[in-house]
Short mmCIF file of C-alpha atoms in Angstrom, two decimals:
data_model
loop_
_atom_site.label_atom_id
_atom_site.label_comp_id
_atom_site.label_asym_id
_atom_site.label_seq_id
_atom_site.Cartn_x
_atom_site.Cartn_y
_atom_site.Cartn_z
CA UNK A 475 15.94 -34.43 -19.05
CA UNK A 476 13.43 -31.59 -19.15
CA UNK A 477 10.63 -31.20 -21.81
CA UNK A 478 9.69 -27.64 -20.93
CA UNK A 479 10.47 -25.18 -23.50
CA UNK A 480 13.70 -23.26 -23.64
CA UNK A 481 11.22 -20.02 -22.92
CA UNK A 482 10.15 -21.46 -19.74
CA UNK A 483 13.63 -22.03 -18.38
CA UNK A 484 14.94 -17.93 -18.74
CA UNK A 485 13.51 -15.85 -15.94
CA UNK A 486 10.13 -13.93 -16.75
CA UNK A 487 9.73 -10.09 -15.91
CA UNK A 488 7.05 -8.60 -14.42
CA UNK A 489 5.62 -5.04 -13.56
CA UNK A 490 5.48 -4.12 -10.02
CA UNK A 491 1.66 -3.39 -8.70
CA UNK A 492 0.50 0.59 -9.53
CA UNK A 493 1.61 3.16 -7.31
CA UNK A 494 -1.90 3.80 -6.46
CA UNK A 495 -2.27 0.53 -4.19
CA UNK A 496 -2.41 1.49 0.03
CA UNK A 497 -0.49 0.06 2.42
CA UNK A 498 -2.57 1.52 6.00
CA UNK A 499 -3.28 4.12 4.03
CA UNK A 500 0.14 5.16 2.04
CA UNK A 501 0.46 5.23 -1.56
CA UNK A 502 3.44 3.86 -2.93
CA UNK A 503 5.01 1.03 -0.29
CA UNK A 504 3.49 -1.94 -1.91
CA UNK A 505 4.98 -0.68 -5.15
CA UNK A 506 8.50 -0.34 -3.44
CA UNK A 507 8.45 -3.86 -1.67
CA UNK A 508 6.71 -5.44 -4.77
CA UNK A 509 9.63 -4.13 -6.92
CA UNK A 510 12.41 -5.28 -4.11
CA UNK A 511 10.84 -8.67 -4.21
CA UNK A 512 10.27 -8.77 -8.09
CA UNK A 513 14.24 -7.53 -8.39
CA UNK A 514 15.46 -10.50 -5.53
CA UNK A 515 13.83 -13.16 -8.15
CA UNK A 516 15.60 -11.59 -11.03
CA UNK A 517 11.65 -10.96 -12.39
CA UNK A 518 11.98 -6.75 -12.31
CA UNK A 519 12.54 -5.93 -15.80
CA UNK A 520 15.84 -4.44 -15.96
CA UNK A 521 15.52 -0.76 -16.42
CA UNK A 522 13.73 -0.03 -13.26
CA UNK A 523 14.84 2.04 -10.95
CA UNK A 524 15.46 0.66 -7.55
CA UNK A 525 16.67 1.79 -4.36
CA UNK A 526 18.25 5.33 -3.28
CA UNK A 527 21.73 5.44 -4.86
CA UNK A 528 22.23 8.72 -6.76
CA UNK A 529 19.15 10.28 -6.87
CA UNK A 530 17.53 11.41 -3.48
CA UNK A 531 14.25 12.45 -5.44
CA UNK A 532 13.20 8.92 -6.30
CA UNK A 533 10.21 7.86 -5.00
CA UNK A 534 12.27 4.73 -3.08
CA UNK A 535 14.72 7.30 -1.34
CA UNK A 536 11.60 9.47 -0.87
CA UNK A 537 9.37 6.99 0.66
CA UNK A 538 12.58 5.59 3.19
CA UNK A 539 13.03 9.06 4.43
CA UNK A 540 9.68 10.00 4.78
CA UNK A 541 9.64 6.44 6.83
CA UNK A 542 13.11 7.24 8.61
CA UNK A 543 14.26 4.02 7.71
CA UNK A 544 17.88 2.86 5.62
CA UNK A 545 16.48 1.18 2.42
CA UNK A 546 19.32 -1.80 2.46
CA UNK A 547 17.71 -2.76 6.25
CA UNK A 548 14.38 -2.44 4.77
CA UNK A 549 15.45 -4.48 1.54
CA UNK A 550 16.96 -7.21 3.77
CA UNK A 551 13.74 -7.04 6.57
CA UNK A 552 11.44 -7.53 3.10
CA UNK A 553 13.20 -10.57 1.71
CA UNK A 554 12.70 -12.38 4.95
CA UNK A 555 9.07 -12.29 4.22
CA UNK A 556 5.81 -10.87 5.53
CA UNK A 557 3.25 -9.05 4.51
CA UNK A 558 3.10 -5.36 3.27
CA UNK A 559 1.39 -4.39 6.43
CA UNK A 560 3.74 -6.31 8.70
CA UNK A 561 6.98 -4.62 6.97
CA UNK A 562 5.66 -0.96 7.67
CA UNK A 563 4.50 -1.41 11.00
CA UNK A 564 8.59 -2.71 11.14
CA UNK A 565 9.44 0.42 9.61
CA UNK A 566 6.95 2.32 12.39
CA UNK A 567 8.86 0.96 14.92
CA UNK A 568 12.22 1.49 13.38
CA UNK A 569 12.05 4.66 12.31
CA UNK A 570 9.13 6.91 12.27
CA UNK A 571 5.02 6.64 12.62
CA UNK A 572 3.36 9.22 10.13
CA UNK A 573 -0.27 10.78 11.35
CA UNK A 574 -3.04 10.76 9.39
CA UNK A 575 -2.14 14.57 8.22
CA UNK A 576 1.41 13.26 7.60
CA UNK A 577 -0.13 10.40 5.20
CA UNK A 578 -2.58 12.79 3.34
CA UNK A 579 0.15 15.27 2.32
CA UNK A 580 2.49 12.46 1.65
CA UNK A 581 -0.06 11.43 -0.84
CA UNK A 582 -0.85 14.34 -2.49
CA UNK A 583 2.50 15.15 -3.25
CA UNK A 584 3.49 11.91 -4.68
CA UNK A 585 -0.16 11.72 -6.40
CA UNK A 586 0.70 15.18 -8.10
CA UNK A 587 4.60 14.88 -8.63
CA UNK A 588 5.34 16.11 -12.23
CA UNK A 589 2.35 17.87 -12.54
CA UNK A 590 2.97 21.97 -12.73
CA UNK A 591 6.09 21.22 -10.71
CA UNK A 592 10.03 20.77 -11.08
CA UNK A 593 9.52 17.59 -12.33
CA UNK A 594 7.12 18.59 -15.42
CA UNK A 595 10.26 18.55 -17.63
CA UNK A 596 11.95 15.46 -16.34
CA UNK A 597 8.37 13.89 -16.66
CA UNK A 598 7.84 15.18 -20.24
CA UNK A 599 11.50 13.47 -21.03
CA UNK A 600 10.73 10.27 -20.07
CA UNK A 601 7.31 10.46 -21.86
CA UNK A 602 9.28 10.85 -25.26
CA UNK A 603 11.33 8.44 -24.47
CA UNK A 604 8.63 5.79 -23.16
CA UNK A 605 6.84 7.11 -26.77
CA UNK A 606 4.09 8.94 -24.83
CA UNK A 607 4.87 12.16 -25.43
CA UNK A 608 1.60 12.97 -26.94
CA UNK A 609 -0.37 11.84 -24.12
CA UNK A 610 -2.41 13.91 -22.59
CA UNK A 611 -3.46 11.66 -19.69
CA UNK A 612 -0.14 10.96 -18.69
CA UNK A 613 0.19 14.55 -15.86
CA UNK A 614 2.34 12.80 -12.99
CA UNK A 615 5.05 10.19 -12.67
CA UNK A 616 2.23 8.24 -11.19
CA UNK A 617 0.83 8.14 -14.24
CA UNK A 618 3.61 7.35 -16.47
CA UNK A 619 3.95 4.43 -14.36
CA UNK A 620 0.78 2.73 -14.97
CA UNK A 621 0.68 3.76 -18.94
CA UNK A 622 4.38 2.01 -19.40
CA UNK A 623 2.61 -0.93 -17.26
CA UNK A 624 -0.46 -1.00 -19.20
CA UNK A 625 -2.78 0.15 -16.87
CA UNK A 626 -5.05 3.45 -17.75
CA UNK A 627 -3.75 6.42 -15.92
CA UNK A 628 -6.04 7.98 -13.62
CA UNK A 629 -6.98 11.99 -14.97
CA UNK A 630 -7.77 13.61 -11.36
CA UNK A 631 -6.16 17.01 -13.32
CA UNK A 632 -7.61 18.97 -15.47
CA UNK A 633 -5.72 22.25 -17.52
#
């Protein structure tokens, strides 16, 4: 017989870590294997997006082909454990090593996705539906991400 609460026995969600966090350098891979870990445990809240199904301008299927790597192999090479930096230099040897260049336009382009682009009015969507519409901070999916996840976005734009 248990004498923890009822609460304590249902599986807790969690956020995944900000978009912002650097993995050698690249934006967005801790984020990814945080929310394939998080999702294994049953601890990713449910309406996350995960993976590469459907939509090949995700960031997941966006960061896996930038990498060159199949996201199920890098799902199943991330549950067997290891650090961040440990499961990209596996994907650097599986599929494809960026350069520095490579990184720093990577980076920009994810920093700045939504943001006077084709995504301004997919972003704007999910900002009325999150109940940010009004927000004025809120200028790339980047953003969005940390205000759902209670983090302050971070204004680099200016109109």
């Amino acid at each position: 017989m248990t004498t923890e609460p009822e609460a304590f026995l249902c599986m807790q969600t969690q956020t995944p870590c900000s978009d912002h966090i650097e993995t050698k350098g690249l934006i967005y891979f801790a984020r990814m294997l945080d929310k394939i870990r998080l999702k294994a445990r049953g601890e990713l809240p449910p309406d996350y997006f995960v993976g590469v199904d459907d939509d090949p301008t995700m960031f997941d299927a966006r960061c896996t082909r930038f990498l060159g790597v199949d996201y199920h192999e890098l799902v199943e090479r991330t549950l067997k454990g290891g650090s961040d930096e440990e499961i990209l230099e596996w994907c650097f040897d599986r599929g494809r090593r960026p350069n520095e260049e490579e990184i720093a336009i990577w980076n920009a382009f994810l920093s700045k996705r939504g943001w006077r682009d084709e995504a301004s009015t997919d972003l704007q969507a999910a900002k009325e539906r999150s109940g940010l519409g009004d927000r004025e901070d809120i200028q790339t999916w980047i953003d969005l991400h940390d205000a759902e996840e209670g983090r302050t976005p971070v204004a680099i734009f200016v109109h």
